[in-house]
XYZ file of C-alpha atoms in Angstrom:
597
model
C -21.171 3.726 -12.854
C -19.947 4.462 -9.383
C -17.588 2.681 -7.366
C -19.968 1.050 -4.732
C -22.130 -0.208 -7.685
C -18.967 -1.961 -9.136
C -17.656 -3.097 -5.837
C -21.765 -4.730 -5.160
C -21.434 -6.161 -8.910
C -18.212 -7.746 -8.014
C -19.454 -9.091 -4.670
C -22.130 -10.795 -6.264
C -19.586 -12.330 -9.147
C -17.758 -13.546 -6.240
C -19.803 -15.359 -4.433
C -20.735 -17.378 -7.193
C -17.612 -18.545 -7.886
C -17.474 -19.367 -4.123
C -20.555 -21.405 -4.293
C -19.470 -23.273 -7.499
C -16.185 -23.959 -5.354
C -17.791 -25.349 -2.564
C -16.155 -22.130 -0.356
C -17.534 -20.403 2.818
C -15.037 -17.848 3.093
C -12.603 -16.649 1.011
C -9.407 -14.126 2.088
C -8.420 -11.426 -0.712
C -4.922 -9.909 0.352
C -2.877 -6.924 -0.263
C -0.114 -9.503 -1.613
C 1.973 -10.758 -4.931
C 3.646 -13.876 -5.514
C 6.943 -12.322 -4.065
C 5.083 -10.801 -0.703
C 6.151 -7.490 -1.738
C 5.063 -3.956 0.203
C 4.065 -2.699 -2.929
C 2.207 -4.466 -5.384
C 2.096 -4.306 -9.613
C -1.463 -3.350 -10.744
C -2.171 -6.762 -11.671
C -1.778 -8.065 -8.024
C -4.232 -5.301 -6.246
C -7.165 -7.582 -5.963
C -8.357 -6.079 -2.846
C -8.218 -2.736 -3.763
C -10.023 -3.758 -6.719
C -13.012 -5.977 -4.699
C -13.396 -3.161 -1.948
C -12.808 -0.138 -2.914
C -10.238 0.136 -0.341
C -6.930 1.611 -2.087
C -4.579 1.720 0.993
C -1.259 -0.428 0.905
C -2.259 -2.877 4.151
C -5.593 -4.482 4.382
C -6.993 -7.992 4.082
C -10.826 -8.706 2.798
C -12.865 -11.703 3.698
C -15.901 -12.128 1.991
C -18.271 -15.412 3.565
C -22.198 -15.552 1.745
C -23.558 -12.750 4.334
C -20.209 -10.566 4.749
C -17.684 -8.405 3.531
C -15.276 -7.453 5.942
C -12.279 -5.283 5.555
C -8.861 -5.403 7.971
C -6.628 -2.778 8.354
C -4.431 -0.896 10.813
C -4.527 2.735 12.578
C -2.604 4.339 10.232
C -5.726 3.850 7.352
C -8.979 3.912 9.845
C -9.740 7.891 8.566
C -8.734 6.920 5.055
C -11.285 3.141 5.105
C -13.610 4.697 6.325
C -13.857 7.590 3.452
C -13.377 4.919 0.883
C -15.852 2.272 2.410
C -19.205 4.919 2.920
C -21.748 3.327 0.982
C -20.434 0.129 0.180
C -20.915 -3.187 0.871
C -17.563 -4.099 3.173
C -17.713 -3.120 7.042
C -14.451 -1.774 8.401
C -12.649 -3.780 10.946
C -10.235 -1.822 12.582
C -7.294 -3.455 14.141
C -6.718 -3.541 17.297
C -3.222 -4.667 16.782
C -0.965 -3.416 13.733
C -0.444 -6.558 11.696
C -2.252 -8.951 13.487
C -4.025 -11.790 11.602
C -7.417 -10.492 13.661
C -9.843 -11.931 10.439
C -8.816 -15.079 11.369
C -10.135 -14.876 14.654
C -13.480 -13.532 13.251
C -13.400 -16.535 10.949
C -13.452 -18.461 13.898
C -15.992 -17.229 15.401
C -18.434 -17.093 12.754
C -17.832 -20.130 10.393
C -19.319 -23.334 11.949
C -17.236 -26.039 11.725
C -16.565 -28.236 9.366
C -16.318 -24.839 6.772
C -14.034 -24.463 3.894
C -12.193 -20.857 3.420
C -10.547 -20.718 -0.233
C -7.458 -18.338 -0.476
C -5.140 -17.684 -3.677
C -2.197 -20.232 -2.988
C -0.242 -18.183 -6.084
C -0.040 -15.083 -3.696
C -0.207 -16.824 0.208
C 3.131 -18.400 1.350
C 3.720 -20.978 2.743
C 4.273 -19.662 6.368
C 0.804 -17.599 5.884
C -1.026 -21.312 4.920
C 0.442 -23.000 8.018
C -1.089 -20.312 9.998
C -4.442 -20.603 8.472
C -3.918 -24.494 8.618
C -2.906 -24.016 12.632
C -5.609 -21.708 13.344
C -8.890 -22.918 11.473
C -7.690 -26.304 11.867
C -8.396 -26.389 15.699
C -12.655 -26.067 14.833
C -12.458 -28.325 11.399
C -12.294 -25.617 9.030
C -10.432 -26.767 6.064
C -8.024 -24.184 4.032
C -8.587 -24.608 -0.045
C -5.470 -23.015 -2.082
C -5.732 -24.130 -5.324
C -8.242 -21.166 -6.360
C -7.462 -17.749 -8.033
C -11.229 -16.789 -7.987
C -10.643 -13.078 -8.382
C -8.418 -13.894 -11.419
C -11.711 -15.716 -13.000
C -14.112 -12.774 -12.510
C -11.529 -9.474 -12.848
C -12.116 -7.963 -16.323
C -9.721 -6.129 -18.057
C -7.282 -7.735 -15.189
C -4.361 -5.188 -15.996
C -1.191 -7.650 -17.166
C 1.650 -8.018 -15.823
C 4.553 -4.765 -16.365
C 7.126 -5.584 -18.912
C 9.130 -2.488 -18.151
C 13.296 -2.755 -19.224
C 15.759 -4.223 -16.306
C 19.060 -2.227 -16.063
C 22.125 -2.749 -14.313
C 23.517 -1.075 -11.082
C 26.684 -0.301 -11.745
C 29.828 -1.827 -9.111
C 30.574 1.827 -9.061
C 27.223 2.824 -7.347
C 26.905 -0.701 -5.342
C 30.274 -1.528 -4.159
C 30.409 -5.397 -4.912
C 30.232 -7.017 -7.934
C 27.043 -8.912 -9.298
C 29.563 -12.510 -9.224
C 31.298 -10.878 -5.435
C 27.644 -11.318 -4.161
C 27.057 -14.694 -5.717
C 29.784 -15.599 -3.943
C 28.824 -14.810 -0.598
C 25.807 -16.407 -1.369
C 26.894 -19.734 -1.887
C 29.387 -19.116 0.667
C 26.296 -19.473 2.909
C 24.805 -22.631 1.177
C 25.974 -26.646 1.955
C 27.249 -28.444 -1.188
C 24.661 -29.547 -3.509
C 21.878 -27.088 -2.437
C 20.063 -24.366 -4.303
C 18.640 -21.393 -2.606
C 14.797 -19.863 -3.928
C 14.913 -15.974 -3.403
C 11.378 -14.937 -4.002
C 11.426 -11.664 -2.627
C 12.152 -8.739 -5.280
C 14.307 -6.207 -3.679
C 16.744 -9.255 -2.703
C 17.014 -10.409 -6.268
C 18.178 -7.251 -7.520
C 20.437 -6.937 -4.714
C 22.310 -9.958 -5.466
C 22.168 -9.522 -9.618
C 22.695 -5.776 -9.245
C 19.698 -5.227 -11.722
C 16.862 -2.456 -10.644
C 13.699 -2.161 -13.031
C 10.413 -0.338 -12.991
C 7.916 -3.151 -12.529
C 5.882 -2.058 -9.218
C 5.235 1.673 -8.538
C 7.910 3.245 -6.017
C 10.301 0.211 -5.795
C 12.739 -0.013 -8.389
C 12.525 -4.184 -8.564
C 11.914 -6.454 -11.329
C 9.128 -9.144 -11.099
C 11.163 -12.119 -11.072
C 12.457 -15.611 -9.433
C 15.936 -16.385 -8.389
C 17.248 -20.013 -8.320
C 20.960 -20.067 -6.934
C 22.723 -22.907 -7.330
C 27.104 -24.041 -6.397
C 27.484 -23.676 -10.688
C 24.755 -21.284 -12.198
C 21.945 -18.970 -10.910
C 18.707 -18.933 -12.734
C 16.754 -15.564 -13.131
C 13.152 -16.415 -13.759
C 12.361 -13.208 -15.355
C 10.647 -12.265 -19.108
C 13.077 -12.411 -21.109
C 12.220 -9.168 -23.443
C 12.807 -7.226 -20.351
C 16.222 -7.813 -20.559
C 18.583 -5.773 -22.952
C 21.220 -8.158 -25.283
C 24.225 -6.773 -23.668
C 22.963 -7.121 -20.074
C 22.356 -10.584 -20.929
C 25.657 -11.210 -22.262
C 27.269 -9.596 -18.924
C 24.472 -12.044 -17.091
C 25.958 -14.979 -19.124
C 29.348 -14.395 -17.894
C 28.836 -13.937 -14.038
C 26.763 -17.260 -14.563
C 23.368 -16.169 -14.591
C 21.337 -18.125 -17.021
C 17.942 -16.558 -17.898
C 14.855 -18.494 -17.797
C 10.687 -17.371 -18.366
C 9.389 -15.966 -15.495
C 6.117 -18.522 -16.128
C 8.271 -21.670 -15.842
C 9.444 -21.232 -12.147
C 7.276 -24.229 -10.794
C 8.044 -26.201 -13.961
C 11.546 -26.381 -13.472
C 11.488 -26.687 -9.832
C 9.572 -29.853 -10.862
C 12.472 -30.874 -12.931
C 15.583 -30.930 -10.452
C 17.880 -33.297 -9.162
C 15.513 -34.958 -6.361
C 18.913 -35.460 -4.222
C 19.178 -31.776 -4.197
C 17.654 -29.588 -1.203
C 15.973 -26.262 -1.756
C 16.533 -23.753 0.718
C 13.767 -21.601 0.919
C 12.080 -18.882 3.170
C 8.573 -19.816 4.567
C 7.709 -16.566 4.954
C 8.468 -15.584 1.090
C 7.303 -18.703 -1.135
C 4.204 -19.360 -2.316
C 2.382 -22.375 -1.012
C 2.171 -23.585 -4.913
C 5.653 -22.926 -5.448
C 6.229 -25.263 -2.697
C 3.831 -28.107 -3.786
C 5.930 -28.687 -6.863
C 8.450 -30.434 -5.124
C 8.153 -32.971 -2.270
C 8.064 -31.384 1.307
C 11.133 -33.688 2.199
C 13.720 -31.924 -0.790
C 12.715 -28.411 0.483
C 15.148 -27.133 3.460
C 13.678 -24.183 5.517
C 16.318 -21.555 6.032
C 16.976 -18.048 7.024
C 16.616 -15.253 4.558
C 20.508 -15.461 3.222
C 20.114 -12.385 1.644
C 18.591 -9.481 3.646
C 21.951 -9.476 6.533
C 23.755 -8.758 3.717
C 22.086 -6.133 1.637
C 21.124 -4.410 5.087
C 24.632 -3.076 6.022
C 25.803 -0.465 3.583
C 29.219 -0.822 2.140
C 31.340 2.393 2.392
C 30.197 2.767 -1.565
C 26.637 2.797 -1.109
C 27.546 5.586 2.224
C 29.048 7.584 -0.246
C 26.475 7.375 -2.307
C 23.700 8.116 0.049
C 25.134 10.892 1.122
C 25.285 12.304 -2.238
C 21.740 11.738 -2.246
C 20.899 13.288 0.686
C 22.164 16.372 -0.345
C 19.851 16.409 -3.764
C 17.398 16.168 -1.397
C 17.978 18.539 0.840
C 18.225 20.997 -1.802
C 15.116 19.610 -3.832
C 13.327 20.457 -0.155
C 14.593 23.544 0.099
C 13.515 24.835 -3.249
C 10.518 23.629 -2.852
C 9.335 25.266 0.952
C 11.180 28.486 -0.613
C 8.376 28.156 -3.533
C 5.336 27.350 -1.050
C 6.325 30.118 0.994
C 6.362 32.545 -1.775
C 3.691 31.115 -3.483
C 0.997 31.294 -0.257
C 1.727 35.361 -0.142
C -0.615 35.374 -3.274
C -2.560 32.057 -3.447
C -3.681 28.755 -1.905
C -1.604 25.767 -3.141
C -3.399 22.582 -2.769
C -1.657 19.221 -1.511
C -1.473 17.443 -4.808
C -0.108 20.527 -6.377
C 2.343 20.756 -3.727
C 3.611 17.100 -4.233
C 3.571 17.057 -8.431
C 6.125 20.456 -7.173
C 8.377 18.581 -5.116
C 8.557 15.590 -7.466
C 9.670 17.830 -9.915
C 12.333 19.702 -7.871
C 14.139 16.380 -7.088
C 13.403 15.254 -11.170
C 16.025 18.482 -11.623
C 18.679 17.327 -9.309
C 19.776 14.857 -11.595
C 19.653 10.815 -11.533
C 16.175 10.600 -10.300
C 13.854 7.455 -10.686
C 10.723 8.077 -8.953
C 9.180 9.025 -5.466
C 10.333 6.376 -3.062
C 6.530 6.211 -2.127
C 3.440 8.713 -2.612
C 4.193 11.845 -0.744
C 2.098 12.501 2.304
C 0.895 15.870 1.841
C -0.923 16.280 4.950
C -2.595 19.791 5.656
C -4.293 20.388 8.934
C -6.535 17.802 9.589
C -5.457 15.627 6.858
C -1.727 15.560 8.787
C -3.848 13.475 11.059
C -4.440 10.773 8.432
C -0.694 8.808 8.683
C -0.800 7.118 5.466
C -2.641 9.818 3.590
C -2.348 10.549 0.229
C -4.015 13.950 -1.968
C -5.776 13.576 -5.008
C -6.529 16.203 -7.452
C -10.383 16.787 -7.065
C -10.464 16.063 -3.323
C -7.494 17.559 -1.647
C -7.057 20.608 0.966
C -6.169 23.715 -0.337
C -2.373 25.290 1.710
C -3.295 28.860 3.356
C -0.718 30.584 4.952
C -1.969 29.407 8.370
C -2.199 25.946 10.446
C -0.067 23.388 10.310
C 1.062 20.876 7.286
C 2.844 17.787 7.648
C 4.992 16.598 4.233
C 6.505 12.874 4.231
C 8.394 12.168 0.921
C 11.127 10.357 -0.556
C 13.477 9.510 -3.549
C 14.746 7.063 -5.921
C 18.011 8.430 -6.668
C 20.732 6.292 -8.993
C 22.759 6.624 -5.065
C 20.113 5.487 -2.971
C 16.475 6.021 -1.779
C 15.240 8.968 0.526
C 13.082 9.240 3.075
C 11.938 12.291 4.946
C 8.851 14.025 6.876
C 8.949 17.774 8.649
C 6.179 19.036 10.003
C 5.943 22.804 9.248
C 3.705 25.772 10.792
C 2.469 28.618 8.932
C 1.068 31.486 10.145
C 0.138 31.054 14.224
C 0.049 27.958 15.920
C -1.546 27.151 19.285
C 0.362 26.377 22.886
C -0.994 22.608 21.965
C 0.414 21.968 19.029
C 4.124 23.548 20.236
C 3.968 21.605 23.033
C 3.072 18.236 21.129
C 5.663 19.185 18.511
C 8.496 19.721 21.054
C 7.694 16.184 22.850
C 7.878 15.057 19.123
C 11.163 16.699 18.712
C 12.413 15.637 21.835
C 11.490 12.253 21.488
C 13.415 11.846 18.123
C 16.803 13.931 19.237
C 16.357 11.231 22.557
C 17.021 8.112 19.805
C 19.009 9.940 17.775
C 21.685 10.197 20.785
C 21.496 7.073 21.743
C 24.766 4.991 22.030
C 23.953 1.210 22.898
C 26.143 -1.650 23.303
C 26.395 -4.233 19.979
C 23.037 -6.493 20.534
C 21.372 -3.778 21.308
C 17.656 -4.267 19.128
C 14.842 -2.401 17.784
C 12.762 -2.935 20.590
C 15.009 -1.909 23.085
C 15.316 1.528 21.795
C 12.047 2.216 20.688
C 10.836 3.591 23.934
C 13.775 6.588 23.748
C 11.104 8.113 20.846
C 7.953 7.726 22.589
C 9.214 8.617 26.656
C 8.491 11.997 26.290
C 4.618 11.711 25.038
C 3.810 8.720 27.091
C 4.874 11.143 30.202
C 1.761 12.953 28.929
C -0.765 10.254 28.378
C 0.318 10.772 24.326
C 1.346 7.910 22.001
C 1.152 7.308 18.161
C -0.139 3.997 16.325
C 2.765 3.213 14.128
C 6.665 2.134 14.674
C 9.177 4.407 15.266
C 11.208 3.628 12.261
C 12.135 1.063 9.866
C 15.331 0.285 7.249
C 15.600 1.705 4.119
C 17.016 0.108 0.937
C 19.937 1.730 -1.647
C 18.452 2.491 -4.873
C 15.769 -0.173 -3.537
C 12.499 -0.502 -0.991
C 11.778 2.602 1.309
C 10.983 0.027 3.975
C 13.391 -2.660 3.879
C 13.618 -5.635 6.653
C 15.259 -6.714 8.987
C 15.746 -3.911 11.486
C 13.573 -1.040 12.747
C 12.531 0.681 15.727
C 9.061 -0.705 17.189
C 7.369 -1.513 20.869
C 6.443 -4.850 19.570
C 8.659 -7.258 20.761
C 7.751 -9.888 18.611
C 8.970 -9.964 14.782
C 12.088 -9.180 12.768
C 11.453 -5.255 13.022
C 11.616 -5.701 16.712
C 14.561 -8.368 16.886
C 16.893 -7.527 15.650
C 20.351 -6.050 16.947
C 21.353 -2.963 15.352
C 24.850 -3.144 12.741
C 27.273 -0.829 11.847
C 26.331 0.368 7.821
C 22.487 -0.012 8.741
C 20.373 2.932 7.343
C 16.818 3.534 9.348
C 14.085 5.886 9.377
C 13.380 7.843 12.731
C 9.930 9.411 12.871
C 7.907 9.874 15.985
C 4.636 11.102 15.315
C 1.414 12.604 17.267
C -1.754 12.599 15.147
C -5.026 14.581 16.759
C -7.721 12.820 14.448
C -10.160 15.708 12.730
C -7.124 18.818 13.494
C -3.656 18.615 12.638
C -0.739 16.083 12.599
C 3.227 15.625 13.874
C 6.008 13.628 12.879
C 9.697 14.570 12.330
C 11.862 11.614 10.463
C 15.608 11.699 9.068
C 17.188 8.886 8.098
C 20.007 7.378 10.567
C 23.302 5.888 9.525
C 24.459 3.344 12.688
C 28.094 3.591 13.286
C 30.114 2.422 15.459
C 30.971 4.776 18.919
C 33.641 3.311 20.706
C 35.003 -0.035 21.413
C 36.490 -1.386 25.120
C 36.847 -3.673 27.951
C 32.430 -3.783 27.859
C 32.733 -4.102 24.059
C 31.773 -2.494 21.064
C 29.106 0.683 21.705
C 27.298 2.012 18.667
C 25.519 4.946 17.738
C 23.707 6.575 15.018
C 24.091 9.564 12.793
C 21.649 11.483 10.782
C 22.065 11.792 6.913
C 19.371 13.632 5.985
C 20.116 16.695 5.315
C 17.189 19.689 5.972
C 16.118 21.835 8.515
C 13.788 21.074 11.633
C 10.791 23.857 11.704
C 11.748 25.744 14.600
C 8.477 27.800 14.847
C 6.405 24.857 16.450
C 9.483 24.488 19.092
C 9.010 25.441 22.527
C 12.833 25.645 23.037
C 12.082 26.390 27.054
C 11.197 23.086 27.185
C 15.077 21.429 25.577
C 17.154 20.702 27.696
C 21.094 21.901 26.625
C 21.947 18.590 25.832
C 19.071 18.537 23.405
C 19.533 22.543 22.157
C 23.229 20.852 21.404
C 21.875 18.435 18.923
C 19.759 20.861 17.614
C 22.147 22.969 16.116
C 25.148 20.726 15.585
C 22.626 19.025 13.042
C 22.084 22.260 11.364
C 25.121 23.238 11.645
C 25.929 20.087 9.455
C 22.773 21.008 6.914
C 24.091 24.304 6.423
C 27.752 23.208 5.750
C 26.557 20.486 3.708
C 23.860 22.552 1.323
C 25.599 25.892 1.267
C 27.847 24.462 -1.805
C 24.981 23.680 -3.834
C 22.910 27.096 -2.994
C 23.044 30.814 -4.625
C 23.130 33.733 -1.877
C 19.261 33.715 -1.651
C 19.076 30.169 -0.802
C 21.637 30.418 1.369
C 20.220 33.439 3.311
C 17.045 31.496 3.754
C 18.657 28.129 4.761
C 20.851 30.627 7.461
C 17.325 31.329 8.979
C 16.130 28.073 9.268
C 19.214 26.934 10.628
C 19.612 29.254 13.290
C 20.971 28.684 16.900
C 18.495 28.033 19.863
């Protein structure tokens, strides 16, 4: 049976359900309880309903209309998936905007009723709705998991093993961050962490439960005397329980999170983050014992400690060698033989398996070969991938779970000729990321601010890309981890917030020519701190990934010294750093690529 069959047979299930629940309209997100990036199998409804596998998307379905939401970065990739099907493709205008609630607006007469999962929406994405649909008379209904009623063979939820981080690797103790915690809570509160990668952050427990993000599916429930870790309790071995037991952590069933919220102390408040916590989470107690705070967590677990530096850095080189191998294996390789994308990425994978204390890809690798470079977010399969000749362009953005932290890194690479174009866009790429990685700011200094340094140099020729600049990256945890980032919107965390020593962000300006051939060039940056004086502290940042920048696509005429200087002080640094780790031939090859301009 083929996909658009199922996805009609499922449309039709659906609306039943919606007509037996009195709905007009009912939203399907890319969400899970714990509003995670990534998602366990059990949570992908919409990918399921649609057809539409990419990570960001919203479906609405109403009696007449299947509609499907997504940003820039998966227009090339909806499209392919949608042909044939039943949904239409909305593209957004604006990444991240809530634009299917507009079209709600405009095409539900009032006095309609639009049904939503309240397990999965928070409360912060309810009020929205509430704000939004309110003004014409719609009415939001919550209380309905229809997709949960109709999805056979619904995979279950992962039971996969929790482990422990060890002090060693993170640089606090599991009962250090308690501490701080509490330290940031009144007397008598308790503090809901919903949000995966914070939990294991503050227990100093990773797991395997969604793809790419070494979390646990769990709830947190901090209190001034014990913490409660909502979490199956078969996931957890004996002795990490007994360590657990000690720092205070008292294990509960994952299922009995809303139960026992029911059962507190109705004189004690509940902090909790809007933006995290499911609207039926927050319906089990009354709205006046809940307390709406700021994430407590995320300041904290954004600024590496010197342990987790270390650590990273450690990584990085792994990484840089894994790379190295592997582009020393594609260029042999392509002398005798096409290599397609997906082989190409199962290759790398395996490269960084061999470096030793590896957990995963950080995310699927973009293996993006001439035209598919273009796609931002895309990602080969086996039957339908581009074959690698030894000509054009190919674009490879990949990362690693490593015991010392998670990688992130994308270098656009030319093989064979390349056109005056393509230098020319690559070199305002290039130029555009050396710009932010020089910056030095004063201590405020935001996302927002600096975003522009990466994009200057294209917008001076009518060029742009649809995606931020950068975003923060996690230790042993998310690839894309709040609050900080580089971005031109000047609205939302990403955007707000003021830059730290010990943060670790992604730098990766891009150009993307849709149907021929993409750029982007991202290391990871380490913010330290510059100087301090009489106009107070000045920061800067310093790149820790550690591989070469393709030098073929460079149009060095058009660096400037300053910029030629960065240039080869960073390889200068990637050859120091690797040469340990490297036999003569790898060396002699790494010599090349890290030649002065």
């Amino acid at each position: 049976m083929s996909k658009t069959i199922n996805v009609k047979e499922y449309l039709v299930a659906l609306r039943r359900e919606m007509q037996e629940s009195h709905l007009d309209a009912f939203i399907i997100p890319s969400q899970d309880p714990h509003q995670s990036e990534y998602v366990a199998d059990h949570w992908k409804a919409r990918a399921w309903l649609s057809g539409f596998t990419g990570s960001a998307g919203v479906a609405v379905v109403t009696a007449d209309h299947a509609g499907l939401w997504t940003d820039s970065r998966y227009f090339i990739q909806a499209e392919q998936e949608l042909k044939g099907g039943p949904f239409e493709l909305h593209p957004l205008k604006v990444p991240h905007a809530p634009e299917h609630i507009d079209w709600l607006l405009e095409n539900l007469p009032q006095g309609s009723t639009v049904g939503c999962d309240g397990n999965i929406f928070s409360v912060a994405q309810v009020n929205h709705l509430r704000r939004k649909l309110g003004n014409k008379g719609i009415r939001i209904a919550y209380q309905e998991d229809l997709i949960g009623r109709i999805w056979k063979g619904r995979p279950p939820l992962p039971r996969d093993p929790a482990f422990e981080l060890e002090e060693s690797y993170a640089g606090q103790s599991r009962a250090e961050k308690i501490g701080l915690i509490r330290q940031r809570m009144k007397r008598g509160e308790y503090y809901l962490v919903a949000t995966l990668d914070d939990i294991a952050w503050a227990l100093n427990i990773r797991g395997a439960d969604v793809e790419y993000n070494p979390v646990c599916i769990s709830y947190l429930l901090a209190g001034h005397k014990t913490v409660y870790w909502f979490v199956h309790k078969e996931k957890v071995p004996a002795e990490l329980r007994q360590r657990l037991k000690e720092d205070g952590v008292q294990l509960r069933p994952y299922e009995e999170m809303e139960a026992f919220l029911k059962e507190l102390d109705q004189d004690s408040p509940v902090l909790y983050d809007p933006d995290s916590t499911s609207i039926n989470l927050y319906e089990a107690l009354e709205e006046e014992q809940w307390k709406s705070s700021n994430n407590l967590i995320r300041p904290m677990k954004a600024i590496k400690n010197e342990t987790e530096v270390k650590h990273i850095r450690e990584a990085m080189r792994k990484d840089g060698v894994a790379l190295l191998k592997l582009y020393r294996w594609l260029e042999a390789e392509l002398q005798n033989r096409t290599v397609s994308e997906y082989e190409l990425a199962q290759q790398l994978a395996a490269f960084r398996k061999a470096q030793g204390n590896y957990f995963g890809e950080s995310f699927a690798a973009i293996v993006g070969y001439a035209a598919n470079g273009a796609i931002v977010h895309y990602k080969p399969e086996p039957d339908t991938c581009a074959a690698i000749r030894p000509e054009g362009i190919l674009l490879l953005d990949s990362g690693g779970q490593y015991r010392g932290g998670t990688t992130d890194i994308t270098r656009t690479t030319a093989f064979g000729d390349s056109t005056q174009e393509q230098r020319r866009n690559y070199t305002l790429v290039l130029k555009g990321h050396i710009a932010l990685s020089r910056a030095v700011f004063p201590e405020g200094t935001a996302g927002v601010q600096l975003d522009i340094l990466a994009r200057m140099h294209l917008w001076r020729e009518g060029l742009n890309y649809g995606h931020g600049t950068g975003h923060g990256v996690g230790f042993f945890l998310n690839v894309h981890e709040a609050p900080q980032g580089f971005t031109p919107n000047p609205r939302g965390e990403r955007g707000e917030t003021a830059f730290l020593p010990g943060m670790l962000t992604s730098n990766e300006p891009g150009y993307y020519k849709s149907g021929e051939y993409g750029i982007r060039i991202e290391n990871l940056e380490l913010c330290v701190e510059q100087t301090s004086g009489e106009s107070g502290r000045f920061f800067a940042f310093e790149p820790l990934t550690l591989f070469p920048i393709d030098l073929k696509l460079a149009e060095t005429e058009l660096l400037t010294q300053e910029e030629k200087g960065w240039l080869n002080d960073y390889h200068r640094k990637v050859l120091k750093e690797l040469t340990p780790l490297l036999n003569d031939d790898e060396h002699d090859w790494l010599a090349e690529k890290c030649r002065s301009v």
